[in-house]
Amino acid sequence: MFRVSVQEAPFDIGAEFASLSAGRDDIGGIGCFVGTVRGEVDGRPLAAMTLEHYPAMTERALAAIAAEAEARWALLGGTVIHRFGRLAPGAPIVLVLAAARHREAALAATGFLIDWLKTKAPFWKKESFADGGEAWVEAKAADEAASARWGDEPPRCV
Amino acid sequence: MFRVSVQEAPFDIGAEFASLSAGRDDIGGIGCFVGTVRGEVDGRPLAAMTLEHYPAMTERALAAIAAEAEARWALLGGTVIHRFGRLAPGAPIVLVLAAARHREAALAATGFLIDWLKTKAPFWKKESFADGGEAWVEAKAADEAASARWGDEPPRCV
Amino acid sequence: MTSYRLHLLYFAWLRERIGRGEEEIEVPGEIATLGALSAWLAARGPGYASAFAAGKAVRAAVNQSFAGPEAALGPGDEVAFFPPVTGG
Amino acid sequence: MTSYRLHLLYFAWLRERIGRGEEEIEVPGEIATLGALSAWLAARGPGYASAFAAGKAVRAAVNQSFAGPEAALGPGDEVAFFPPVTGG
């Protein structure tokens, strides 16, 4: 089972590891990824990154991505936490944990989860630069390609 | 730069993440793997796993593995902690962290590090079963294959 | 064919161009798909025209599931329009 | 050729079979490689014979670096023998 959370507050990485593995001895490995806000974009200093999301859909989308990971690998549990709101440079944005008997499944599922989060979770990032400018982050072709290597169909425009 | 530690004591996963990213805003992603002691082997309950190592060589071997990861990927830092001594089922054995600007390098380096630790760090695991039996863990062909996909030469017998 | 009501949501730069994040709207009955709806919305005014301008990658969800232009719409549906997602 | 001293270390089941974890040893000068040393050690007694028995995968390090059978040895070297590693 996955724990999924969409939240404005920071997450506690150590507590999430502890909660995932508490009282268990069937786990052999836990893969993890933490994404953080970088302080500059192409050399232009960033003041903050603001994440907007689609509240009625977001948790459901994260749960669907987690369910897909559980269908593809024999996982013993996992965690997906995605933050929204205004985040300072250096702040953590997203946490993925995937536990399995063996490391191959744990690490593959970790990579899959973050790749699909990039293309299938309804979040939008806006960059607020130190010089006062603002810009919505554009989706990257590399992220679509990373997501597509797991076999999903590409998103369609209307 | 990597922090490398060979220790009997448990590690604090949250503190290691915090220490790796403290005061920085150039990191975009941190990949992580934690390996833990499973409570049974082919259905036979385990009382403990004891890790022996080669003290004069171990830290140097871990540093060499970390240096290889830094040569292969543009990492912004990382951590390798490997425990030794007698560990109970559920206990963490090894922690790998790899920080980079982008997730691809962080996750690839994490996978590389744990694969090479399995075949190139001088540790030997002994299983102590609940029924009183003991057995040295045998190296797995799958681990040699996982290590070899990163292009290392196979270890030679004397 | 009678008209029907939809609940519309806009996110990110679509929200900014249209000038609101959500609205209830009465849609002509012949607007039966997501593709037809986005074309119809584009003609509602300059903000909408800018949001749904040709060449812009606009994506959508119907009742909180991603959907393509041929997706069917019906009374009471929640329809969201947004740019390609950039989370993670 | 004169004999020379080596510092030997044994780990895991090699340590258990040989009955000690380390020893200082005087080696004949003609034993010039790791491969020759392991063959020479195997003839020292039943524990050594069992540790270095044919068919067993024994690996080694010279001065804390993994080394193969052709590795050269010299006075004062630290030589470790052990099974394939199983850490991680």
CSV table of C-alpha atoms in Angstrom, one decimal:
chain,number,residue,atom,x,y,z
A,1,MET,CA,0.0,0.0,0.0
A,2,PHE,CA,1.1,3.5,-0.8
A,3,ARG,CA,0.8,6.5,1.3
A,4,VAL,CA,-0.1,9.5,-0.9
A,5,SER,CA,-0.1,13.1,0.3
A,6,VAL,CA,-0.6,16.5,-1.4
A,7,GLN,CA,0.4,19.2,1.1
A,8,GLU,CA,1.8,22.7,1.5
A,9,ALA,CA,3.9,21.7,4.5
A,10,PRO,CA,7.4,20.3,4.3
A,11,PHE,CA,7.8,16.6,4.8
A,12,ASP,CA,10.1,14.8,7.2
A,13,ILE,CA,12.2,12.3,5.1
A,14,GLY,CA,13.5,10.4,8.1
A,15,ALA,CA,10.0,10.0,9.5
A,16,GLU,CA,8.6,8.8,6.1
A,17,PHE,CA,11.3,6.1,5.9
A,18,ALA,CA,10.6,5.1,9.5
A,19,SER,CA,6.9,5.0,8.9
A,20,LEU,CA,7.3,2.9,5.8
A,21,SER,CA,9.5,0.3,7.4
A,22,ALA,CA,8.2,0.3,11.0
A,23,GLY,CA,7.6,-3.1,12.5
A,24,ARG,CA,8.5,-4.9,9.2
A,25,ASP,CA,11.3,-7.3,8.4
A,26,ASP,CA,10.2,-8.4,4.9
A,27,ILE,CA,11.7,-5.3,3.2
A,28,GLY,CA,15.2,-5.7,1.6
A,29,GLY,CA,15.5,-2.3,0.0
A,30,ILE,CA,13.9,1.1,-0.2
A,31,GLY,CA,14.5,3.3,-3.2
A,32,CYS,CA,13.9,7.1,-2.7
A,33,PHE,CA,13.9,10.3,-4.7
A,34,VAL,CA,13.6,13.8,-3.4
A,35,GLY,CA,13.2,16.7,-5.8
A,36,THR,CA,14.2,20.2,-4.7
A,37,VAL,CA,13.9,23.8,-6.0
A,38,ARG,CA,17.1,25.0,-7.7
A,39,GLY,CA,18.2,28.5,-7.1
A,40,GLU,CA,18.7,29.6,-10.6
A,41,VAL,CA,17.3,29.0,-14.1
A,42,ASP,CA,19.9,29.3,-16.9
A,43,GLY,CA,21.9,31.6,-14.6
A,44,ARG,CA,19.0,33.8,-13.6
A,45,PRO,CA,18.5,33.8,-9.8
A,46,LEU,CA,15.2,32.5,-8.6
A,47,ALA,CA,13.3,34.1,-5.6
A,48,ALA,CA,10.7,31.3,-5.4
A,49,MET,CA,8.9,28.5,-7.2
A,50,THR,CA,5.1,28.4,-6.8
A,51,LEU,CA,3.3,25.2,-7.5
A,52,GLU,CA,-0.4,25.3,-8.5
A,53,HIS,CA,-2.4,22.1,-8.6
A,54,TYR,CA,-5.9,20.8,-9.2
A,55,PRO,CA,-7.1,19.9,-5.8
A,56,ALA,CA,-10.0,17.7,-6.8
A,57,MET,CA,-7.8,15.6,-9.0
A,58,THR,CA,-4.3,15.7,-7.6
A,59,GLU,CA,-4.5,13.1,-4.8
A,60,ARG,CA,-6.4,10.8,-7.2
A,61,ALA,CA,-3.8,11.2,-9.9
A,62,LEU,CA,-1.0,10.4,-7.4
A,63,ALA,CA,-2.9,7.3,-6.2
A,64,ALA,CA,-3.3,6.1,-9.8
A,65,ILE,CA,0.4,6.5,-10.5
A,66,ALA,CA,1.2,4.6,-7.3
A,67,ALA,CA,-1.3,1.9,-8.2
A,68,GLU,CA,0.4,1.5,-11.6
A,69,ALA,CA,3.8,1.1,-9.8
A,70,GLU,CA,2.3,-1.6,-7.6
A,71,ALA,CA,0.9,-3.4,-10.6
A,72,ARG,CA,4.3,-3.4,-12.3
A,73,TRP,CA,6.5,-4.4,-9.4
A,74,ALA,CA,6.1,-6.6,-6.4
A,75,LEU,CA,6.3,-3.7,-3.9
A,76,LEU,CA,5.9,-4.0,-0.2
A,77,GLY,CA,4.8,-0.4,0.2
A,78,GLY,CA,5.7,3.2,-0.8
A,79,THR,CA,5.1,6.8,-0.3
A,80,VAL,CA,4.4,9.7,-2.6
A,81,ILE,CA,4.3,13.3,-1.2
A,82,HIS,CA,4.0,16.3,-3.4
A,83,ARG,CA,4.0,19.8,-2.1
A,84,PHE,CA,2.2,22.9,-3.5
A,85,GLY,CA,2.4,26.6,-2.8
A,86,ARG,CA,5.3,29.0,-2.7
A,87,LEU,CA,8.7,27.3,-2.2
A,88,ALA,CA,12.1,28.9,-1.7
A,89,PRO,CA,15.2,27.7,-3.4
A,90,GLY,CA,16.6,24.6,-1.8
A,91,ALA,CA,13.1,23.5,-0.6
A,92,PRO,CA,12.0,19.9,-1.2
A,93,ILE,CA,9.1,19.6,-3.6
A,94,VAL,CA,8.5,15.9,-3.9
A,95,LEU,CA,9.3,12.7,-2.1
A,96,VAL,CA,9.0,9.2,-3.6
A,97,LEU,CA,9.7,6.0,-1.6
A,98,ALA,CA,9.3,2.4,-2.9
A,99,ALA,CA,10.0,-0.6,-0.7
A,100,ALA,CA,10.6,-4.2,-2.1
A,101,ARG,CA,12.2,-7.4,-1.1
A,102,HIS,CA,15.0,-6.7,-3.6
A,103,ARG,CA,16.7,-3.5,-4.8
A,104,GLU,CA,15.9,-3.9,-8.5
A,105,ALA,CA,12.1,-3.5,-7.9
A,106,ALA,CA,12.6,-0.7,-5.4
A,107,LEU,CA,14.9,1.3,-7.6
A,108,ALA,CA,13.0,0.7,-10.8
A,109,ALA,CA,9.7,1.7,-9.2
A,110,THR,CA,11.3,4.9,-7.8
A,111,GLY,CA,12.4,5.9,-11.3
A,112,PHE,CA,9.1,5.1,-12.7
A,113,LEU,CA,7.2,7.1,-10.1
A,114,ILE,CA,9.1,10.3,-10.5
A,115,ASP,CA,9.0,10.0,-14.3
A,116,TRP,CA,5.2,9.6,-14.3
A,117,LEU,CA,4.7,12.3,-11.7
A,118,LYS,CA,6.5,14.7,-14.1
A,119,THR,CA,3.9,14.0,-16.8
A,120,LYS,CA,0.8,12.8,-15.1
A,121,ALA,CA,0.3,14.7,-11.9
A,122,PRO,CA,-1.7,17.9,-12.2
A,123,PHE,CA,0.9,20.5,-11.0
A,124,TRP,CA,2.1,23.6,-12.7
A,125,LYS,CA,5.3,25.4,-11.6
A,126,LYS,CA,5.7,29.2,-11.8
A,127,GLU,CA,9.1,30.7,-11.4
A,128,SER,CA,9.4,34.0,-9.6
A,129,PHE,CA,12.9,35.5,-10.4
A,130,ALA,CA,14.9,37.7,-8.1
A,131,ASP,CA,14.7,40.4,-10.8
A,132,GLY,CA,10.9,40.5,-10.4
A,133,GLY,CA,10.1,38.6,-13.6
A,134,GLU,CA,7.8,35.5,-13.6
A,135,ALA,CA,7.4,32.6,-15.9
A,136,TRP,CA,5.4,29.4,-16.1
A,137,VAL,CA,7.8,26.4,-16.5
A,138,GLU,CA,7.3,24.7,-19.8
A,139,ALA,CA,7.0,21.0,-20.0
A,140,LYS,CA,10.2,19.3,-21.2
A,141,ALA,CA,10.4,17.0,-24.1
A,142,ALA,CA,13.0,15.0,-22.1
A,143,ASP,CA,10.3,14.4,-19.4
A,144,GLU,CA,7.8,13.2,-21.9
A,145,ALA,CA,10.5,10.8,-23.3
A,146,ALA,CA,11.4,9.6,-19.8
A,147,SER,CA,7.7,9.0,-19.1
A,148,ALA,CA,7.1,7.3,-22.5
A,149,ARG,CA,9.9,4.7,-21.9
A,150,TRP,CA,7.6,3.2,-19.3
A,151,GLY,CA,5.1,2.6,-22.0
A,152,ASP,CA,2.4,5.2,-21.4
A,153,GLU,CA,0.5,6.9,-24.2
A,154,PRO,CA,1.5,10.5,-24.8
A,155,PRO,CA,-0.9,13.1,-23.4
A,156,ARG,CA,-3.2,14.7,-26.0
A,157,CYS,CA,-4.0,18.3,-26.6
A,158,VAL,CA,-7.6,19.4,-27.0
B,1,MET,CA,32.3,15.3,-2.6
B,2,PHE,CA,31.1,12.1,-1.0
B,3,ARG,CA,30.9,11.4,2.7
B,4,VAL,CA,31.9,7.8,3.3
B,5,SER,CA,31.5,6.0,6.6
B,6,VAL,CA,32.0,2.4,7.8
B,7,GLN,CA,30.3,2.1,11.1
B,8,GLU,CA,28.6,-0.3,13.5
B,9,ALA,CA,26.1,2.3,14.7
B,10,PRO,CA,22.8,2.9,12.9
B,11,PHE,CA,22.6,5.9,10.6
B,12,ASP,CA,20.0,8.7,10.7
B,13,ILE,CA,18.5,8.9,7.2
B,14,GLY,CA,16.9,12.3,7.7
B,15,ALA,CA,20.1,13.8,9.1
B,16,GLU,CA,22.1,12.5,6.1
B,17,PHE,CA,19.7,14.1,3.6
B,18,ALA,CA,19.8,17.3,5.6
B,19,SER,CA,23.6,17.3,5.8
B,20,LEU,CA,24.0,16.6,2.1
B,21,SER,CA,21.7,19.5,1.1
B,22,ALA,CA,22.3,22.0,3.9
B,23,GLY,CA,22.8,25.5,2.7
B,24,ARG,CA,22.7,24.6,-1.0
B,25,ASP,CA,20.3,25.5,-3.8
B,26,ASP,CA,22.1,24.0,-6.7
B,27,ILE,CA,20.6,20.5,-6.2
B,28,GLY,CA,17.6,19.5,-8.2
B,29,GLY,CA,17.3,15.9,-7.1
B,30,ILE,CA,18.7,13.4,-4.6
B,31,GLY,CA,18.5,9.7,-5.2
B,32,CYS,CA,18.7,7.3,-2.3
B,33,PHE,CA,18.8,3.6,-1.5
B,34,VAL,CA,18.6,1.9,1.9
B,35,GLY,CA,19.3,-1.8,2.2
B,36,THR,CA,17.8,-3.6,5.2
B,37,VAL,CA,18.1,-7.1,6.8
B,38,ARG,CA,15.2,-9.4,5.8
B,39,GLY,CA,13.7,-11.6,8.5
B,40,GLU,CA,13.8,-14.9,6.6
B,41,VAL,CA,15.8,-16.7,4.0
B,42,ASP,CA,13.8,-19.0,1.8
B,43,GLY,CA,11.2,-19.3,4.5
B,44,ARG,CA,13.8,-20.0,7.3
B,45,PRO,CA,13.5,-17.3,10.0
B,46,LEU,CA,16.6,-15.3,10.7
B,47,ALA,CA,17.8,-14.3,14.1
B,48,ALA,CA,20.5,-11.9,13.0
B,49,MET,CA,22.8,-11.0,10.1
B,50,THR,CA,26.5,-10.4,11.0
B,51,LEU,CA,28.6,-8.3,8.7
B,52,GLU,CA,32.4,-8.9,8.8
B,53,HIS,CA,34.6,-6.5,6.9
B,54,TYR,CA,38.3,-5.7,6.1
B,55,PRO,CA,38.9,-2.6,8.2
B,56,ALA,CA,42.1,-1.4,6.6
B,57,MET,CA,40.5,-1.6,3.1
B,58,THR,CA,36.8,-0.9,3.5
B,59,GLU,CA,36.7,2.8,3.7
B,60,ARG,CA,39.2,3.1,0.8
B,61,ALA,CA,37.0,0.7,-1.3
B,62,LEU,CA,33.9,2.8,-0.6
B,63,ALA,CA,35.8,6.0,-1.5
B,64,ALA,CA,37.0,4.4,-4.7
B,65,ILE,CA,33.4,3.4,-5.6
B,66,ALA,CA,32.1,6.9,-4.8
B,67,ALA,CA,35.0,8.4,-6.9
B,68,GLU,CA,34.0,6.3,-9.8
B,69,ALA,CA,30.4,7.5,-9.5
B,70,GLU,CA,31.6,11.1,-9.5
B,71,ALA,CA,33.7,10.4,-12.6
B,72,ARG,CA,30.7,9.0,-14.5
B,73,TRP,CA,28.0,11.6,-13.5
B,74,ALA,CA,28.0,15.3,-12.7
B,75,LEU,CA,27.1,14.8,-9.1
B,76,LEU,CA,26.9,17.6,-6.5
B,77,GLY,CA,27.6,15.3,-3.6
B,78,GLY,CA,26.7,12.0,-2.1
B,79,THR,CA,26.9,9.7,0.9
B,80,VAL,CA,27.8,6.1,1.4
B,81,ILE,CA,27.3,4.5,4.8
B,82,HIS,CA,27.9,0.8,5.3
B,83,ARG,CA,27.3,-0.9,8.7
B,84,PHE,CA,29.1,-3.9,10.1
B,85,GLY,CA,28.6,-6.1,13.1
B,86,ARG,CA,25.5,-8.0,14.2
B,87,LEU,CA,22.2,-6.6,12.9
B,88,ALA,CA,18.7,-7.7,13.7
B,89,PRO,CA,16.0,-8.3,11.0
B,90,GLY,CA,14.6,-5.0,9.8
B,91,ALA,CA,17.8,-3.2,10.6
B,92,PRO,CA,19.3,-0.9,7.9
B,93,ILE,CA,22.6,-2.1,6.5
B,94,VAL,CA,23.6,0.4,3.9
B,95,LEU,CA,22.7,4.0,2.8
B,96,VAL,CA,23.5,5.5,-0.6
B,97,LEU,CA,22.7,9.1,-1.5
B,98,ALA,CA,23.5,10.9,-4.7
B,99,ALA,CA,22.7,14.5,-5.4
B,100,ALA,CA,22.7,16.2,-8.8
B,101,ARG,CA,21.1,19.0,-10.8
B,102,HIS,CA,18.8,16.6,-12.5
B,103,ARG,CA,17.1,13.4,-11.5
B,104,GLU,CA,18.6,11.2,-14.2
B,105,ALA,CA,22.2,11.5,-12.8
B,106,ALA,CA,21.0,11.2,-9.2
B,107,LEU,CA,19.1,8.0,-9.9
B,108,ALA,CA,21.6,6.4,-12.2
B,109,ALA,CA,24.4,7.1,-9.7
B,110,THR,CA,22.3,5.6,-6.9
B,111,GLY,CA,21.8,2.4,-8.8
B,112,PHE,CA,25.5,2.2,-9.8
B,113,LEU,CA,26.7,2.8,-6.3
B,114,ILE,CA,24.6,0.0,-4.7
B,115,ASP,CA,25.5,-2.4,-7.6
B,116,TRP,CA,29.2,-1.8,-7.1
B,117,LEU,CA,29.0,-1.9,-3.3
B,118,LYS,CA,27.5,-5.5,-3.7
B,119,THR,CA,30.6,-6.7,-5.7
B,120,LYS,CA,33.4,-4.4,-4.7
B,121,ALA,CA,33.2,-3.5,-1.0
B,122,PRO,CA,34.9,-6.0,1.3
B,123,PHE,CA,32.0,-7.1,3.4
B,124,TRP,CA,30.9,-10.7,4.1
B,125,LYS,CA,27.4,-11.5,5.5
B,126,LYS,CA,26.8,-14.4,7.9
B,127,GLU,CA,23.2,-15.5,8.5
B,128,SER,CA,22.3,-16.7,12.0
B,129,PHE,CA,19.1,-18.6,11.9
B,130,ALA,CA,16.4,-18.7,14.6
B,131,ASP,CA,16.9,-22.5,14.6
B,132,GLY,CA,20.6,-22.0,15.6
B,133,GLY,CA,22.1,-22.7,12.2
B,134,GLU,CA,24.6,-20.4,10.6
B,135,ALA,CA,25.6,-19.8,7.0
B,136,TRP,CA,27.8,-17.4,5.1
B,137,VAL,CA,25.8,-15.7,2.3
B,138,GLU,CA,27.1,-16.7,-1.1
B,139,ALA,CA,27.7,-14.1,-3.8
B,140,LYS,CA,24.9,-14.0,-6.3
B,141,ALA,CA,25.4,-14.3,-10.0
B,142,ALA,CA,22.6,-11.6,-10.4
B,143,ASP,CA,24.7,-9.2,-8.4
B,144,GLU,CA,27.8,-9.8,-10.6
B,145,ALA,CA,25.6,-9.3,-13.7
B,146,ALA,CA,24.2,-6.0,-12.2
B,147,SER,CA,27.7,-4.8,-11.4
B,148,ALA,CA,29.0,-5.9,-14.9
B,149,ARG,CA,26.4,-3.8,-16.7
B,150,TRP,CA,28.2,-0.7,-15.5
B,151,GLY,CA,31.3,-2.0,-17.3
B,152,ASP,CA,33.6,-3.2,-14.6
B,153,GLU,CA,35.8,-6.2,-15.1
B,154,PRO,CA,34.7,-9.3,-13.2
B,155,PRO,CA,36.6,-10.1,-10.0
B,156,ARG,CA,39.2,-12.9,-10.4
B,157,CYS,CA,39.9,-15.8,-8.2
B,158,VAL,CA,43.4,-16.7,-7.1
C,1,MET,CA,-30.7,19.5,-28.7
C,2,THR,CA,-31.0,21.4,-25.4
C,3,SER,CA,-28.2,23.3,-23.8
C,4,TYR,CA,-26.5,21.9,-20.6
C,5,ARG,CA,-24.4,23.2,-17.8
C,6,LEU,CA,-20.7,22.5,-17.2
C,7,HIS,CA,-18.3,23.4,-14.4
C,8,LEU,CA,-15.1,24.7,-15.9
C,9,LEU,CA,-11.7,25.0,-14.3
C,10,TYR,CA,-8.6,26.8,-15.6
C,11,PHE,CA,-5.1,26.4,-14.4
C,12,ALA,CA,-1.7,28.1,-14.7
C,13,TRP,CA,-1.4,30.5,-17.7
C,14,LEU,CA,-4.9,29.6,-19.0
C,15,ARG,CA,-6.3,30.8,-15.7
C,16,GLU,CA,-4.3,34.0,-16.0
C,17,ARG,CA,-5.4,34.7,-19.6
C,18,ILE,CA,-9.0,33.9,-19.0
C,19,GLY,CA,-9.0,35.9,-15.8
C,20,ARG,CA,-10.7,33.4,-13.6
C,21,GLY,CA,-10.0,29.9,-12.1
C,22,GLU,CA,-13.5,28.5,-12.5
C,23,GLU,CA,-17.0,29.2,-13.8
C,24,GLU,CA,-20.4,27.6,-14.4
C,25,ILE,CA,-21.3,27.8,-18.0
C,26,GLU,CA,-24.3,27.0,-20.2
C,27,VAL,CA,-23.2,25.2,-23.3
C,28,PRO,CA,-25.2,24.6,-26.5
C,29,GLY,CA,-26.3,21.0,-26.9
C,30,GLU,CA,-24.4,20.6,-30.2
C,31,ILE,CA,-21.1,21.0,-28.3
C,32,ALA,CA,-20.7,17.3,-27.5
C,33,THR,CA,-17.0,16.8,-27.1
C,34,LEU,CA,-14.0,18.3,-25.4
C,35,GLY,CA,-12.5,19.5,-28.8
C,36,ALA,CA,-15.8,21.2,-29.7
C,37,LEU,CA,-15.9,22.8,-26.3
C,38,SER,CA,-12.4,24.3,-26.5
C,39,ALA,CA,-13.2,25.7,-30.0
C,40,TRP,CA,-16.4,27.2,-28.7
C,41,LEU,CA,-14.7,28.7,-25.7
C,42,ALA,CA,-12.0,30.3,-27.9
C,43,ALA,CA,-14.7,32.4,-29.5
C,44,ARG,CA,-16.0,33.8,-26.2
C,45,GLY,CA,-13.7,36.7,-25.9
C,46,PRO,CA,-10.1,37.9,-26.2
C,47,GLY,CA,-8.9,36.2,-23.0
C,48,TYR,CA,-10.4,32.9,-24.1
C,49,ALA,CA,-9.0,33.4,-27.6
C,50,SER,CA,-5.6,33.9,-26.1
C,51,ALA,CA,-5.8,30.9,-23.8
C,52,PHE,CA,-7.0,28.6,-26.6
C,53,ALA,CA,-4.9,30.1,-29.4
C,54,ALA,CA,-3.8,27.7,-32.1
C,55,GLY,CA,-0.3,26.3,-31.5
C,56,LYS,CA,-0.7,26.4,-27.7
C,57,ALA,CA,-0.5,23.0,-26.1
C,58,VAL,CA,-3.7,22.9,-24.0
C,59,ARG,CA,-4.6,19.8,-22.2
C,60,ALA,CA,-7.8,18.9,-20.4
C,61,ALA,CA,-9.5,16.6,-17.8
C,62,VAL,CA,-13.1,15.6,-17.7
C,63,ASN,CA,-14.3,14.7,-14.2
C,64,GLN,CA,-10.7,14.7,-12.9
C,65,SER,CA,-9.4,12.3,-15.6
C,66,PHE,CA,-7.1,13.4,-18.4
C,67,ALA,CA,-9.1,13.3,-21.7
C,68,GLY,CA,-8.5,13.9,-25.4
C,69,PRO,CA,-10.4,16.1,-27.9
C,70,GLU,CA,-13.0,13.3,-28.8
C,71,ALA,CA,-14.0,12.8,-25.1
C,72,ALA,CA,-17.8,13.1,-24.8
C,73,LEU,CA,-19.3,15.7,-22.5
C,74,GLY,CA,-22.6,15.7,-20.6
C,75,PRO,CA,-24.6,17.8,-18.1
C,76,GLY,CA,-22.8,18.5,-14.8
C,77,ASP,CA,-19.4,17.4,-16.0
C,78,GLU,CA,-16.4,19.1,-14.5
C,79,VAL,CA,-14.0,20.1,-17.3
C,80,ALA,CA,-10.5,21.5,-16.6
C,81,PHE,CA,-8.2,23.1,-19.1
C,82,PHE,CA,-4.5,23.6,-18.4
C,83,PRO,CA,-1.0,23.6,-19.9
C,84,PRO,CA,1.1,20.4,-20.0
C,85,VAL,CA,1.8,19.5,-16.3
C,86,THR,CA,5.2,20.4,-14.8
C,87,GLY,CA,5.1,18.8,-11.4
C,88,GLY,CA,7.6,16.3,-9.9
D,1,MET,CA,66.4,-16.2,-3.8
D,2,THR,CA,65.9,-15.3,-0.2
D,3,SER,CA,62.7,-15.8,1.7
D,4,TYR,CA,60.5,-12.8,2.7
D,5,ARG,CA,57.8,-11.8,5.2
D,6,LEU,CA,54.1,-11.2,4.4
D,7,HIS,CA,51.3,-10.1,6.6
D,8,LEU,CA,48.3,-12.4,5.8
D,9,LEU,CA,44.6,-11.8,6.5
D,10,TYR,CA,41.7,-14.2,6.2
D,11,PHE,CA,38.0,-13.3,6.2
D,12,ALA,CA,34.7,-15.1,6.5
D,13,TRP,CA,34.8,-18.8,6.0
D,14,LEU,CA,38.5,-18.8,5.0
D,15,ARG,CA,39.2,-17.3,8.5
D,16,GLU,CA,37.0,-20.0,10.1
D,17,ARG,CA,38.7,-22.9,8.2
D,18,ILE,CA,42.2,-21.7,8.8
D,19,GLY,CA,41.4,-20.9,12.4
D,20,ARG,CA,42.9,-17.4,12.5
D,21,GLY,CA,42.2,-14.0,11.1
D,22,GLU,CA,45.8,-12.9,10.5
D,23,GLU,CA,49.4,-14.1,10.7
D,24,GLU,CA,52.9,-13.0,9.8
D,25,ILE,CA,54.5,-15.6,7.6
D,26,GLU,CA,57.9,-16.3,6.0
D,27,VAL,CA,57.5,-17.2,2.4
D,28,PRO,CA,60.2,-18.9,0.1
D,29,GLY,CA,61.6,-16.4,-2.4
D,30,GLU,CA,60.3,-18.4,-5.4
D,31,ILE,CA,56.7,-17.7,-4.3
D,32,ALA,CA,56.5,-14.5,-6.3
D,33,THR,CA,52.8,-14.2,-7.2
D,34,LEU,CA,49.4,-14.3,-5.5
D,35,GLY,CA,48.5,-17.5,-7.4
D,36,ALA,CA,51.8,-19.2,-6.2
D,37,LEU,CA,51.2,-18.1,-2.7
D,38,SER,CA,47.7,-19.6,-2.5
D,39,ALA,CA,48.9,-22.9,-3.9
D,40,TRP,CA,51.8,-22.9,-1.3
D,41,LEU,CA,49.4,-22.0,1.6
D,42,ALA,CA,47.1,-24.8,0.6
D,43,ALA,CA,49.9,-27.3,1.4
D,44,ARG,CA,50.5,-26.0,4.9
D,45,GLY,CA,47.8,-28.1,6.6
D,46,PRO,CA,44.3,-29.4,6.6
D,47,GLY,CA,42.7,-26.0,7.5
D,48,TYR,CA,44.6,-24.3,4.7
D,49,ALA,CA,43.8,-27.1,2.3
D,50,SER,CA,40.1,-26.8,3.1
D,51,ALA,CA,40.2,-23.0,2.7
D,52,PHE,CA,42.0,-23.1,-0.6
D,53,ALA,CA,40.4,-26.3,-1.9
D,54,ALA,CA,40.0,-26.5,-5.7
D,55,GLY,CA,36.6,-25.3,-6.9
D,56,LYS,CA,36.2,-22.8,-4.1
D,57,ALA,CA,36.0,-19.2,-5.3
D,58,VAL,CA,38.8,-17.5,-3.3
D,59,ARG,CA,39.5,-13.8,-4.0
D,60,ALA,CA,42.3,-11.7,-2.7
D,61,ALA,CA,43.7,-8.2,-2.1
D,62,VAL,CA,47.3,-7.1,-2.0
D,63,ASN,CA,47.9,-4.0,0.1
D,64,GLN,CA,44.1,-3.4,0.3
D,65,SER,CA,43.5,-3.6,-3.5
D,66,PHE,CA,41.7,-6.5,-5.2
D,67,ALA,CA,44.3,-8.5,-7.2
D,68,GLY,CA,44.3,-11.5,-9.5
D,69,PRO,CA,46.6,-14.6,-9.4
D,70,GLU,CA,49.4,-13.0,-11.4
D,71,ALA,CA,49.8,-10.1,-9.0
D,72,ALA,CA,53.4,-9.8,-7.9
D,73,LEU,CA,54.3,-10.0,-4.2
D,74,GLY,CA,57.1,-8.5,-2.2
D,75,PRO,CA,58.5,-8.1,1.3
D,76,GLY,CA,56.1,-6.6,3.8
D,77,ASP,CA,53.0,-6.8,1.6
D,78,GLU,CA,49.6,-7.2,3.2
D,79,VAL,CA,47.8,-10.1,1.5
D,80,ALA,CA,44.2,-10.8,2.3
D,81,PHE,CA,42.2,-13.9,1.2
D,82,PHE,CA,38.4,-14.1,1.3
D,83,PRO,CA,35.3,-15.4,-0.5
D,84,PRO,CA,33.5,-13.2,-3.0
D,85,VAL,CA,32.2,-10.2,-1.2
D,86,THR,CA,28.5,-10.0,-0.1
D,87,GLY,CA,28.0,-6.5,1.2
D,88,GLY,CA,25.5,-3.9,0.1
